Short mmCIF file of C-alpha atoms in Angstrom, two decimals:
data_model
loop_
_atom_site.label_atom_id
_atom_site.label_comp_id
_atom_site.label_asym_id
_atom_site.label_seq_id
_atom_site.Cartn_x
_atom_site.Cartn_y
_atom_site.Cartn_z
CA MET A 1 12.09 -5.00 -7.98
CA ARG A 2 9.52 -5.17 -10.71
CA ALA A 3 6.83 -3.82 -8.49
CA ALA A 4 5.49 -1.33 -10.96
CA ALA A 5 4.61 -4.05 -13.41
CA LEU A 6 2.86 -5.98 -10.69
CA VAL A 7 0.85 -3.00 -9.63
CA CYS A 8 -0.28 -2.53 -13.18
CA ALA A 9 -1.26 -6.13 -13.18
CA ALA A 10 -3.04 -5.61 -9.91
CA ALA A 11 -5.25 -3.03 -11.50
CA LEU A 12 -6.23 -5.62 -14.03
CA ALA A 13 -7.13 -8.00 -11.26
CA LEU A 14 -9.86 -5.58 -10.27
CA ALA A 15 -11.52 -6.59 -13.48
CA VAL A 16 -12.75 -9.77 -11.86
CA PRO A 17 -16.33 -9.23 -10.78
CA ALA A 18 -17.57 -10.91 -7.69
CA GLY A 19 -19.36 -14.17 -7.68
CA VAL A 20 -18.77 -15.60 -11.07
CA LEU A 21 -18.40 -19.27 -11.76
CA ALA A 22 -16.05 -21.18 -13.96
CA ALA A 23 -17.46 -23.94 -16.01
CA ALA A 24 -14.34 -26.03 -16.28
CA ASP A 25 -14.26 -26.80 -12.56
CA ALA A 26 -17.87 -26.38 -11.68
CA GLY A 27 -18.75 -30.01 -11.37
CA PRO A 28 -20.66 -32.29 -13.68
CA ALA A 29 -22.19 -30.51 -16.60
CA LYS A 30 -25.93 -30.68 -17.18
CA SER A 31 -27.35 -31.25 -20.59
CA ALA A 32 -27.50 -28.04 -22.58
CA PRO A 33 -30.60 -26.95 -24.43
CA ALA A 34 -30.08 -26.11 -28.04
CA ALA A 35 -28.54 -22.68 -28.47
CA ALA A 36 -31.28 -21.51 -30.77
CA ALA A 37 -33.88 -22.27 -28.13
CA LEU A 38 -32.52 -19.77 -25.66
CA THR A 39 -32.61 -16.01 -25.73
CA VAL A 40 -29.89 -13.96 -24.11
CA GLU A 41 -32.31 -13.19 -21.28
CA GLN A 42 -32.84 -16.91 -20.63
CA ILE A 43 -29.11 -17.62 -20.73
CA VAL A 44 -28.42 -14.93 -18.18
CA GLU A 45 -31.24 -16.18 -15.96
CA LYS A 46 -29.64 -19.60 -15.94
CA HIS A 47 -26.28 -18.01 -15.25
CA VAL A 48 -27.63 -16.19 -12.20
CA ALA A 49 -29.28 -19.38 -10.96
CA ALA A 50 -26.05 -21.32 -11.43
CA ARG A 51 -24.19 -18.80 -9.31
CA GLY A 52 -26.52 -19.45 -6.39
CA GLY A 53 -29.61 -17.50 -7.27
CA LEU A 54 -30.70 -13.91 -7.14
CA LYS A 55 -31.68 -13.93 -3.47
CA LYS A 56 -28.28 -15.07 -2.26
CA ILE A 57 -26.42 -12.77 -4.62
CA ARG A 58 -28.48 -9.78 -3.52
CA ALA A 59 -27.78 -10.66 0.12
CA ILE A 60 -24.12 -9.83 -0.45
CA GLN A 61 -23.59 -6.33 0.89
CA THR A 62 -19.83 -6.49 1.34
CA LEU A 63 -17.18 -8.86 0.09
CA ARG A 64 -13.54 -9.50 0.82
CA GLU A 65 -11.35 -11.78 -1.26
CA SER A 66 -7.79 -12.50 -0.18
CA GLY A 67 -5.16 -14.43 -2.03
CA ARG A 68 -1.98 -14.48 -3.98
CA MET A 69 -1.02 -13.11 -7.32
CA ASN A 70 1.94 -13.96 -9.43
CA GLU A 71 3.21 -13.07 -12.82
CA GLY A 72 6.12 -15.44 -12.94
CA PRO A 73 9.17 -16.00 -10.80
CA ASN A 74 10.12 -13.28 -8.33
CA ARG A 75 6.82 -11.58 -9.02
CA GLU A 76 4.74 -12.91 -6.20
CA ALA A 77 2.36 -10.74 -4.23
CA LEU A 78 -0.41 -10.98 -1.66
CA VAL A 79 -3.64 -9.30 -2.69
CA THR A 80 -6.88 -8.34 -1.00
CA ARG A 81 -9.94 -6.95 -2.69
CA GLU A 82 -12.83 -5.45 -0.76
CA LEU A 83 -16.14 -4.42 -2.28
CA LYS A 84 -19.10 -2.69 -0.71
CA ARG A 85 -22.38 -1.68 -2.23
CA PRO A 86 -23.13 0.42 -4.15
CA ALA A 87 -19.77 0.83 -5.90
CA HIS A 88 -16.96 0.96 -3.38
CA SER A 89 -13.77 -0.92 -3.98
CA ARG A 90 -10.45 -1.20 -2.20
CA PHE A 91 -7.51 -3.17 -3.55
CA GLU A 92 -4.34 -3.85 -1.61
CA ILE A 93 -1.21 -5.46 -2.95
CA THR A 94 1.72 -6.53 -0.80
CA LEU A 95 5.04 -7.34 -2.35
CA GLN A 96 8.09 -8.07 -0.26
CA GLY A 97 6.59 -6.43 2.81
CA VAL A 98 5.42 -3.29 1.01
CA THR A 99 1.68 -2.69 0.69
CA GLY A 100 0.08 -0.34 -1.81
CA VAL A 101 -3.58 0.70 -1.70
CA PHE A 102 -6.00 1.60 -4.50
CA VAL A 103 -9.47 2.84 -3.52
CA SER A 104 -12.55 4.08 -5.32
CA ASP A 105 -16.02 5.01 -4.11
CA GLY A 106 -17.39 4.93 -7.63
CA THR A 107 -17.06 8.65 -8.26
CA GLN A 108 -13.68 9.43 -6.75
CA GLY A 109 -10.58 7.36 -6.40
CA TRP A 110 -7.15 7.53 -4.90
CA LYS A 111 -4.04 5.46 -4.48
CA LEU A 112 -1.22 5.29 -2.03
CA ASN A 113 1.42 3.45 -3.94
CA PRO A 114 4.86 3.19 -2.34
CA PHE A 115 6.02 1.19 -5.33
CA ASP A 116 5.99 4.43 -7.27
CA GLY A 117 7.77 6.22 -4.44
CA ASP A 118 4.54 7.76 -3.20
CA PHE A 119 3.99 8.30 0.51
CA GLU A 120 0.94 10.49 0.16
CA PRO A 121 -2.41 9.58 -1.38
CA LYS A 122 -2.84 10.65 -4.96
CA PRO A 123 -6.01 10.81 -7.02
CA LEU A 124 -6.57 8.01 -9.45
CA PRO A 125 -6.73 9.01 -13.10
CA GLU A 126 -10.25 9.50 -14.42
CA GLU A 127 -9.94 6.43 -16.58
CA ALA A 128 -8.95 4.32 -13.60
CA ILE A 129 -11.93 5.57 -11.58
CA ARG A 130 -14.27 4.74 -14.43
CA GLU A 131 -12.81 1.26 -14.66
CA ALA A 132 -12.93 0.80 -10.89
CA ALA A 133 -16.59 1.80 -10.85
CA GLU A 134 -17.35 -0.74 -13.56
CA GLN A 135 -15.52 -3.46 -11.72
CA SER A 136 -16.92 -2.78 -8.28
CA ASP A 137 -20.43 -3.98 -9.10
CA ILE A 138 -20.55 -6.53 -6.31
CA GLU A 139 -23.03 -8.76 -8.09
CA GLY A 140 -21.57 -8.44 -11.56
CA PRO A 141 -23.06 -6.65 -14.55
CA LEU A 142 -25.27 -9.52 -15.68
CA VAL A 143 -27.46 -9.40 -12.56
CA ASP A 144 -30.34 -6.95 -13.12
CA TRP A 145 -28.60 -5.85 -16.28
CA LYS A 146 -31.68 -4.14 -17.69
CA THR A 147 -32.25 -2.12 -14.54
CA LYS A 148 -28.60 -1.12 -14.54
CA GLY A 149 -28.91 0.15 -18.09
CA HIS A 150 -26.57 -2.36 -19.68
CA ALA A 151 -27.27 -3.90 -23.07
CA LEU A 152 -26.64 -7.53 -23.99
CA GLU A 153 -26.25 -9.15 -27.36
CA LEU A 154 -25.84 -12.86 -27.97
CA LEU A 155 -23.03 -13.29 -30.47
CA GLY A 156 -23.28 -17.07 -30.76
CA ARG A 157 -21.31 -19.95 -29.35
CA GLU A 158 -17.59 -20.45 -29.22
CA PRO A 159 -15.32 -22.93 -27.51
CA VAL A 160 -13.43 -21.78 -24.43
CA THR A 161 -10.69 -24.14 -23.26
CA GLY A 162 -12.35 -26.92 -25.16
CA ARG A 163 -15.90 -26.34 -23.92
CA ASP A 164 -18.77 -24.75 -25.76
CA ALA A 165 -19.71 -21.32 -24.41
CA TYR A 166 -22.27 -18.65 -25.13
CA LYS A 167 -20.58 -15.49 -26.31
CA ILE A 168 -22.37 -12.38 -25.06
CA LYS A 169 -21.47 -8.80 -25.81
CA VAL A 170 -22.11 -6.60 -22.77
CA THR A 171 -22.35 -2.87 -23.39
CA LEU A 172 -22.26 -1.21 -20.00
CA LYS A 173 -24.26 1.88 -19.25
CA SER A 174 -20.97 3.74 -18.94
CA GLY A 175 -20.13 2.81 -22.52
CA GLY A 176 -17.58 0.16 -21.70
CA VAL A 177 -17.82 -3.04 -23.68
CA ARG A 178 -16.97 -6.56 -22.54
CA THR A 179 -17.43 -9.94 -24.09
CA GLU A 180 -18.53 -12.57 -21.62
CA TYR A 181 -18.39 -16.31 -22.24
CA LEU A 182 -20.87 -18.47 -20.30
CA ASP A 183 -20.41 -22.21 -20.41
CA ALA A 184 -23.14 -23.76 -22.57
CA LYS A 185 -23.78 -26.56 -20.08
CA THR A 186 -23.24 -25.04 -16.67
CA TYR A 187 -24.03 -21.40 -17.59
CA LEU A 188 -21.08 -20.36 -15.54
CA ARG A 189 -18.65 -17.75 -16.78
CA THR A 190 -15.42 -19.10 -18.19
CA ARG A 191 -13.90 -16.07 -19.84
CA SER A 192 -14.19 -12.31 -20.13
CA ASP A 193 -12.59 -10.11 -22.77
CA SER A 194 -12.25 -6.39 -22.33
CA THR A 195 -10.12 -3.44 -23.22
CA ARG A 196 -8.24 -1.95 -20.29
CA THR A 197 -5.95 0.99 -19.99
CA VAL A 198 -2.46 -0.16 -19.08
CA LYS A 199 0.24 2.46 -18.78
CA GLY A 200 -2.05 4.86 -20.56
CA ARG A 201 -2.70 2.66 -23.56
CA PRO A 202 -5.62 0.43 -24.48
CA VAL A 203 -4.77 -3.23 -24.17
CA GLN A 204 -6.95 -6.21 -24.94
CA VAL A 205 -7.24 -8.28 -21.78
CA THR A 206 -8.57 -11.79 -21.43
CA ALA A 207 -9.50 -13.22 -18.04
CA THR A 208 -10.35 -16.87 -17.52
CA PHE A 209 -11.98 -18.29 -14.40
CA GLY A 210 -11.80 -21.63 -12.64
CA ASP A 211 -11.86 -23.65 -9.42
CA TYR A 212 -15.32 -22.59 -8.27
CA ARG A 213 -16.31 -22.96 -4.68
CA LYS A 214 -19.32 -21.70 -2.81
CA THR A 215 -19.31 -19.25 0.07
CA ALA A 216 -22.63 -18.27 1.65
CA GLY A 217 -24.33 -20.20 -1.12
CA VAL A 218 -22.74 -18.21 -3.91
CA ALA A 219 -20.02 -19.62 -6.12
CA PHE A 220 -16.80 -17.69 -6.54
CA PRO A 221 -13.88 -18.45 -8.84
CA ARG A 222 -10.77 -19.26 -6.88
CA VAL A 223 -8.38 -19.12 -9.83
CA VAL A 224 -8.28 -16.28 -12.28
CA GLU A 225 -5.76 -15.98 -15.07
CA ILE A 226 -5.30 -12.73 -16.87
CA ALA A 227 -3.44 -12.27 -20.13
CA ALA A 228 -2.88 -9.18 -22.21
CA SER A 229 -2.75 -9.29 -25.97
CA GLY A 230 0.69 -9.85 -27.42
CA ARG A 231 2.36 -10.35 -24.03
CA PRO A 232 3.89 -13.68 -23.03
CA GLN A 233 3.31 -13.24 -19.30
CA THR A 234 0.12 -14.45 -17.66
CA MET A 235 -0.97 -13.10 -14.33
CA ARG A 236 -2.52 -15.67 -12.03
CA VAL A 237 -4.65 -14.82 -9.02
CA ILE A 238 -5.35 -17.58 -6.52
CA VAL A 239 -8.12 -16.64 -4.11
CA ASP A 240 -7.44 -18.36 -0.82
CA LYS A 241 -10.30 -16.89 1.16
CA VAL A 242 -13.70 -15.39 0.36
CA GLU A 243 -15.62 -13.56 3.07
CA VAL A 244 -19.24 -12.59 2.42
CA ASN A 245 -20.57 -9.60 4.33
CA PRO A 246 -17.50 -8.84 6.44
CA PRO A 247 -17.80 -5.56 8.37
CA LEU A 248 -16.25 -2.87 6.17
CA ALA A 249 -16.34 0.61 7.64
CA ALA A 250 -17.16 3.44 5.28
CA ASP A 251 -13.86 5.15 6.01
CA ARG A 252 -11.99 2.32 4.30
CA PHE A 253 -13.27 3.79 1.06
CA ALA A 254 -13.03 7.45 1.96
CA MET A 255 -10.50 9.64 0.25
CA ALA A 256 -7.40 9.80 2.41
CA ALA A 257 -6.22 13.31 3.11
CA ALA A 258 -3.25 14.06 0.89
CA GLY A 259 -0.51 15.96 2.63
CA ALA A 260 -2.22 15.80 6.00
CA PRO A 261 0.20 16.24 8.84
CA MET B 1 11.20 18.91 -7.09
CA LYS B 2 9.51 16.33 -4.89
CA PRO B 3 11.57 15.97 -1.73
CA LEU B 4 9.95 12.68 -0.86
CA GLN B 5 11.07 11.13 -4.06
CA VAL B 6 14.58 12.30 -3.40
CA LEU B 7 14.73 11.29 0.21
CA VAL B 8 12.81 8.11 0.42
CA PHE B 9 12.31 4.71 -1.06
CA THR B 10 15.97 4.22 -1.68
CA LEU B 11 15.62 0.51 -2.12
CA PHE B 12 18.90 -1.26 -2.37
CA MET B 13 19.87 -4.86 -2.32
CA SER B 14 21.21 -6.39 0.85
CA PRO B 15 19.70 -9.84 0.69
CA ALA B 16 21.94 -12.01 2.77
CA ALA B 17 22.53 -9.45 5.46
CA ALA B 18 18.86 -8.62 5.64
CA VAL B 19 17.73 -12.19 5.75
CA LEU B 20 20.23 -13.36 8.29
CA SER B 21 20.08 -10.52 10.76
CA ALA B 22 18.85 -12.24 13.86
CA GLY B 23 17.24 -11.45 17.14
CA VAL B 24 15.29 -8.43 15.93
CA ARG B 25 11.52 -8.35 16.08
CA ALA B 26 9.55 -7.54 12.96
CA ASP B 27 7.76 -4.23 12.74
CA GLU B 28 4.96 -2.80 10.69
CA VAL B 29 4.97 0.84 9.70
CA PHE B 30 1.49 2.03 8.66
CA LEU B 31 1.19 5.11 6.46
CA LYS B 32 -1.72 7.50 6.69
CA GLY B 33 -4.03 6.18 4.01
CA GLY B 34 -3.41 2.51 4.56
CA ALA B 35 -0.15 1.63 2.83
CA LYS B 36 2.23 -0.36 4.97
CA PHE B 37 5.82 -1.53 5.29
CA SER B 38 6.56 -4.78 7.06
CA GLY B 39 10.06 -5.70 8.17
CA ARG B 40 12.56 -4.59 10.74
CA ILE B 41 13.08 -0.99 11.75
CA GLU B 42 16.77 -0.22 11.50
CA SER B 43 16.73 3.35 12.66
CA GLN B 44 14.36 6.12 13.53
CA THR B 45 14.96 9.85 13.64
CA GLU B 46 12.57 12.75 14.05
CA THR B 47 12.00 12.80 10.33
CA MET B 48 12.67 9.33 9.00
CA ILE B 49 12.11 5.67 9.80
CA THR B 50 14.38 3.24 8.02
CA ILE B 51 12.96 -0.25 7.65
CA ASP B 52 14.53 -3.37 6.21
CA ILE B 53 11.91 -5.24 4.19
CA GLY B 54 14.05 -8.26 3.51
CA ASP B 55 15.10 -7.20 0.03
CA GLY B 56 16.55 -3.83 0.88
CA VAL B 57 15.97 -0.81 3.05
CA VAL B 58 13.21 1.75 2.69
CA GLY B 59 13.20 5.22 4.21
CA VAL B 60 9.74 6.33 5.34
CA PRO B 61 9.07 9.97 6.27
CA VAL B 62 7.74 10.16 9.83
CA SER B 63 5.28 12.87 8.78
CA ARG B 64 3.40 10.27 6.75
CA VAL B 65 3.39 7.53 9.39
CA GLU B 66 0.14 6.81 11.21
CA LYS B 67 1.45 4.16 13.58
CA VAL B 68 4.18 1.64 14.15
CA VAL B 69 3.27 -1.83 15.36
CA LYS B 70 5.91 -4.16 16.73
CA GLY B 71 5.38 -7.80 16.01
CA ARG B 72 6.32 -10.94 14.22
CA SER B 73 6.33 -10.90 10.44
CA PRO B 74 6.71 -13.62 7.80
CA LEU B 75 10.28 -12.42 7.47
CA ASP B 76 10.99 -13.60 11.03
CA GLU B 77 9.47 -16.96 10.33
CA TYR B 78 11.57 -17.33 7.22
CA ASP B 79 14.73 -16.48 9.13
CA GLU B 80 13.98 -18.97 11.88
CA ARG B 81 13.18 -21.75 9.44
CA ALA B 82 16.21 -20.99 7.27
CA LYS B 83 18.55 -21.07 10.24
CA ALA B 84 17.17 -24.43 11.29
CA LEU B 85 17.83 -26.00 7.89
CA GLN B 86 20.94 -27.93 6.97
CA ALA B 87 22.61 -26.80 3.75
CA GLN B 88 22.01 -30.23 2.16
CA ASP B 89 18.33 -30.42 3.10
CA THR B 90 16.78 -30.07 -0.34
CA ASP B 91 13.29 -31.00 0.84
CA GLY B 92 13.50 -28.43 3.62
CA TRP B 93 14.67 -25.67 1.29
CA ARG B 94 12.01 -26.66 -1.22
CA ALA B 95 9.27 -26.40 1.39
CA LEU B 96 10.66 -23.08 2.55
CA GLY B 97 10.82 -21.78 -1.02
CA ARG B 98 7.17 -22.68 -1.57
CA TRP B 99 6.17 -21.08 1.72
CA ALA B 100 8.11 -17.86 1.06
CA SER B 101 6.58 -17.60 -2.39
CA HIS B 102 3.08 -18.00 -0.96
CA SER B 103 3.90 -15.37 1.66
CA GLY B 104 4.85 -12.76 -0.90
CA LEU B 105 8.52 -12.86 0.06
CA SER B 106 10.01 -13.10 -3.39
CA ALA B 107 13.58 -12.40 -2.30
CA GLN B 108 13.47 -15.10 0.35
CA ALA B 109 11.84 -17.54 -2.05
CA ARG B 110 14.60 -16.86 -4.54
CA GLU B 111 17.23 -17.59 -1.93
CA ALA B 112 15.60 -20.86 -0.90
CA TRP B 113 15.20 -22.07 -4.46
CA GLN B 114 18.80 -21.21 -5.24
CA LYS B 115 19.82 -23.51 -2.38
CA VAL B 116 17.80 -26.30 -3.99
CA LEU B 117 19.32 -25.60 -7.39
CA MET B 118 22.85 -25.75 -6.03
CA LEU B 119 22.16 -29.30 -4.89
CA LEU B 120 19.92 -30.36 -7.77
CA PRO B 121 20.86 -28.35 -10.87
CA ASP B 122 18.15 -29.96 -13.02
CA ASP B 123 15.33 -29.69 -10.51
CA ALA B 124 12.37 -28.59 -12.60
CA GLU B 125 10.46 -26.94 -9.75
CA ALA B 126 13.47 -24.90 -8.61
CA ARG B 127 14.33 -23.96 -12.17
CA GLY B 128 10.75 -22.91 -12.81
CA ALA B 129 10.56 -20.92 -9.58
CA LEU B 130 13.72 -19.06 -10.55
CA GLY B 131 12.36 -18.26 -13.96
CA TYR B 132 14.16 -20.79 -16.06
CA VAL B 133 12.39 -22.29 -19.03
CA GLN B 134 13.32 -25.54 -20.70
CA GLN B 135 13.51 -25.15 -24.42
CA ASP B 136 15.03 -27.57 -26.90
CA GLY B 137 16.39 -29.64 -24.04
CA ARG B 138 18.24 -26.88 -22.25
CA TRP B 139 17.39 -24.43 -19.49
CA MET B 140 17.30 -20.79 -20.36
CA THR B 141 16.29 -17.67 -18.48
CA GLU B 142 12.86 -16.15 -18.85
CA GLU B 143 14.30 -13.35 -20.98
CA GLU B 144 16.23 -15.79 -23.17
CA SER B 145 13.07 -17.80 -23.71
CA TYR B 146 11.13 -14.71 -24.72
CA LYS B 147 13.83 -13.75 -27.19
CA ALA B 148 13.92 -17.29 -28.56
CA ARG B 149 10.15 -17.12 -29.07
CA GLY B 150 10.41 -13.85 -30.98
CA TYR B 151 9.24 -11.43 -28.30
CA VAL B 152 10.83 -8.01 -27.97
CA LYS B 153 11.10 -5.71 -24.98
CA GLU B 154 9.22 -2.43 -25.28
CA GLY B 155 8.87 -0.02 -22.40
CA GLY B 156 10.12 -2.65 -19.98
CA GLU B 157 7.53 -5.20 -21.13
CA TRP B 158 7.98 -8.24 -23.31
CA MET B 159 5.55 -8.39 -26.22
CA THR B 160 5.18 -9.50 -29.79
CA ARG B 161 6.89 -7.42 -32.44
CA ALA B 162 3.48 -6.41 -33.80
CA GLU B 163 2.30 -5.25 -30.37
CA ALA B 164 5.55 -3.32 -29.89
CA GLN B 165 5.01 -1.56 -33.19
CA MET B 166 1.53 -0.56 -32.06
CA VAL B 167 2.91 0.79 -28.79
CA GLN B 168 5.60 2.70 -30.66
CA ALA B 169 3.03 4.13 -33.05
CA GLY B 170 0.92 5.20 -30.10
CA ALA B 171 3.93 6.82 -28.46
CA ALA B 172 4.77 8.64 -31.69
CA ALA B 173 1.20 9.93 -31.91
CA ASP B 174 1.38 11.09 -28.29
CA GLN B 175 4.66 12.85 -28.99
CA ALA B 176 3.20 14.57 -32.05
CA ARG B 177 0.22 15.74 -30.01
CA GLN B 178 2.48 17.02 -27.24
CA ASP B 179 4.68 18.80 -29.79
CA ALA B 180 1.60 20.47 -31.28
CA GLU B 181 0.44 21.53 -27.83
CA ARG B 182 3.91 22.83 -27.05
CA ARG B 183 3.96 24.84 -30.27
CA ALA B 184 0.54 26.24 -29.47
CA ASN B 185 1.70 27.16 -25.98
CA GLN B 186 4.80 28.79 -27.43
CA ALA B 187 2.75 30.83 -29.86
CA GLU B 188 0.49 31.95 -27.04
CA ALA B 189 3.49 32.78 -24.85
CA ASP B 190 5.10 34.77 -27.66
CA LYS B 191 1.89 36.69 -28.16
CA ILE B 192 1.65 37.45 -24.45
CA LEU B 193 5.27 38.50 -24.25
CA ALA B 194 4.82 40.81 -27.22
CA GLU B 195 1.78 42.36 -25.56
CA GLN B 196 3.67 42.78 -22.32
CA ARG B 197 6.64 44.34 -24.08
CA ALA B 198 4.28 46.79 -25.71
CA ASP B 199 2.62 47.49 -22.36
CA LYS B 200 6.01 48.02 -20.72
CA ALA B 201 7.15 50.36 -23.41
CA GLU B 202 3.95 52.29 -23.08
CA GLU B 203 4.28 52.38 -19.29
CA ARG B 204 7.91 53.46 -19.45
CA ALA B 205 6.97 56.25 -21.78
CA ARG B 206 4.16 57.33 -19.50
CA GLN B 207 6.35 57.17 -16.36
CA ALA B 208 9.15 59.03 -18.05
CA GLU B 209 6.72 61.80 -18.57
CA GLU B 210 5.61 61.74 -14.92
CA VAL B 211 8.29 60.94 -12.30
CA ASP B 212 11.61 59.25 -11.85
CA PRO B 213 10.85 55.57 -12.47
CA TRP B 214 13.53 54.31 -10.11
CA THR B 215 11.87 55.75 -7.02
CA THR B 216 8.41 54.53 -7.80
CA MET B 217 9.18 51.17 -9.29
CA SER B 218 6.30 48.87 -9.00
CA PRO B 219 7.07 45.44 -7.64
CA TRP B 220 4.95 44.35 -10.51
CA TYR B 221 7.68 44.82 -12.98
CA GLY B 222 10.66 45.62 -10.85
CA GLY B 223 12.48 43.07 -8.77
CA TRP B 224 9.59 40.65 -8.96
CA GLY B 225 9.73 40.60 -12.68
CA TYR B 226 7.19 38.82 -14.76
CA GLY B 227 7.58 35.70 -12.74
CA VAL B 228 5.62 37.26 -9.95
CA VAL B 229 4.46 34.72 -7.46
CA GLY B 230 0.81 34.08 -7.03
CA TRP B 231 0.19 31.14 -9.27
CA PRO B 232 2.18 28.35 -7.68
CA SER B 233 2.04 25.35 -9.86
CA THR B 234 4.13 22.28 -10.28
CA ALA B 235 3.07 21.99 -13.89
CA THR B 236 5.63 23.38 -16.26
CA VAL B 237 5.65 24.67 -19.74
CA THR B 238 8.65 24.55 -22.04
CA THR B 239 9.66 27.65 -23.93
CA ARG B 240 12.69 28.67 -25.92
CA GLN B 241 14.01 30.18 -22.71
CA GLY B 242 13.69 26.87 -20.88
CA THR B 243 11.23 25.22 -18.55
CA ARG B 244 9.28 27.29 -16.08
CA PRO B 245 6.15 26.93 -13.97
CA ILE B 246 3.01 27.38 -15.96
CA ASN B 247 1.01 30.59 -15.69
CA THR B 248 3.95 32.79 -14.75
CA VAL B 249 4.28 34.61 -18.04
CA ASN B 250 1.09 36.55 -17.76
CA PRO B 251 0.33 37.46 -14.16
CA ARG B 252 -3.19 38.69 -13.81
#
């Protein structure tokens, strides 16, 4: 069983922020204003509006996304991601009847990963907690980015899967850096580049987003493809179900007692 | 030594037997903390639950189990559907392969697609589902295709040669750092041992002047030795004398 590789890939899947839109499948494109006419602030405003608007995005208190993940033949898994404000995240991956759990409350994190032979919760590495905290922003880093302490820089325009996109460098308050690509016509996100830690090493990761559908008035990508630099495999996440504001008890994100009888 | 790692998660292949065992209800074994095993419980003792997950058998320590729920699992549905299919029913096996794949049952999906492939050796969907890639007009395995495209396997992952070199360089740097840390630890250990030898010599000299050392031997440096307990740690440090738990050279 190549479960370990899948679990690594699962960690990467956490890199998909909630409520982003893909341009390629987001319906008819509207005419795009000239790039020079828009500041990065204006582009992001349009992006937030395209997702469904600030009011609807802010109304999301909890989120559950369920679906399937595969990284090629015989590497099929069921995945569920739960997010709760302010920075709680819980990721479950089921492969061949075995379910592993990865949880973070933004400051602490733990995993219970039978794929590694673990039957007791273990703390997540510091790097993983930092990444989980970054990724658990339920509304995504572009919403209220100034208030959150992030910095944006418009790097220009670049084609993504054949469509023109704004290329924006996002420097998170934590120091992490991503490059986000927003479609120049729909203002929806089509791609995100970041550096992730995989097996203890930095790896350039590219995520692309598609098949947007709205739930509770907010558009969510239903297909996410994740590729790591220099690797032939692509991990594909198909989100079958999005639930906005499902009841998520606080103890789902609490540190499980290691070694408890 | 981690007993759990020795005792449990002995996953071994028993595909046909596991898939075809009939008449047993599916079970879910929930671990404290939320992890879960879904399949069929084969046996249960005071200390261990053995569950067949459809691709092998997993031993779960009872001490870590929160609850066991009896019920129907996707594995049962697969078994029922598979038993109802005729061997020549390619459409039926195809549908079952798709369903098993979408249900996260990779082993069952593999079995179903192999049935299709036996009947239709050039079926593109079955070939693709089983990892075959068509290149230059012939089917090859995923690994063969990676090799043909110039990828190499590094640390269990396929990657470009350039990426592999970067990984190797990173590993070499890590090794150099660990070696440096080990040397620093060794130097510190040597220093501590030298100090302790000096202390012991001094103590022996003092005791020799006072009383018979054998009747007043301190557990500190008698039978307990320098490896006196008190700092239990699973972390180890490597010395010329071998590997030992950290912090046992210099009890304080």
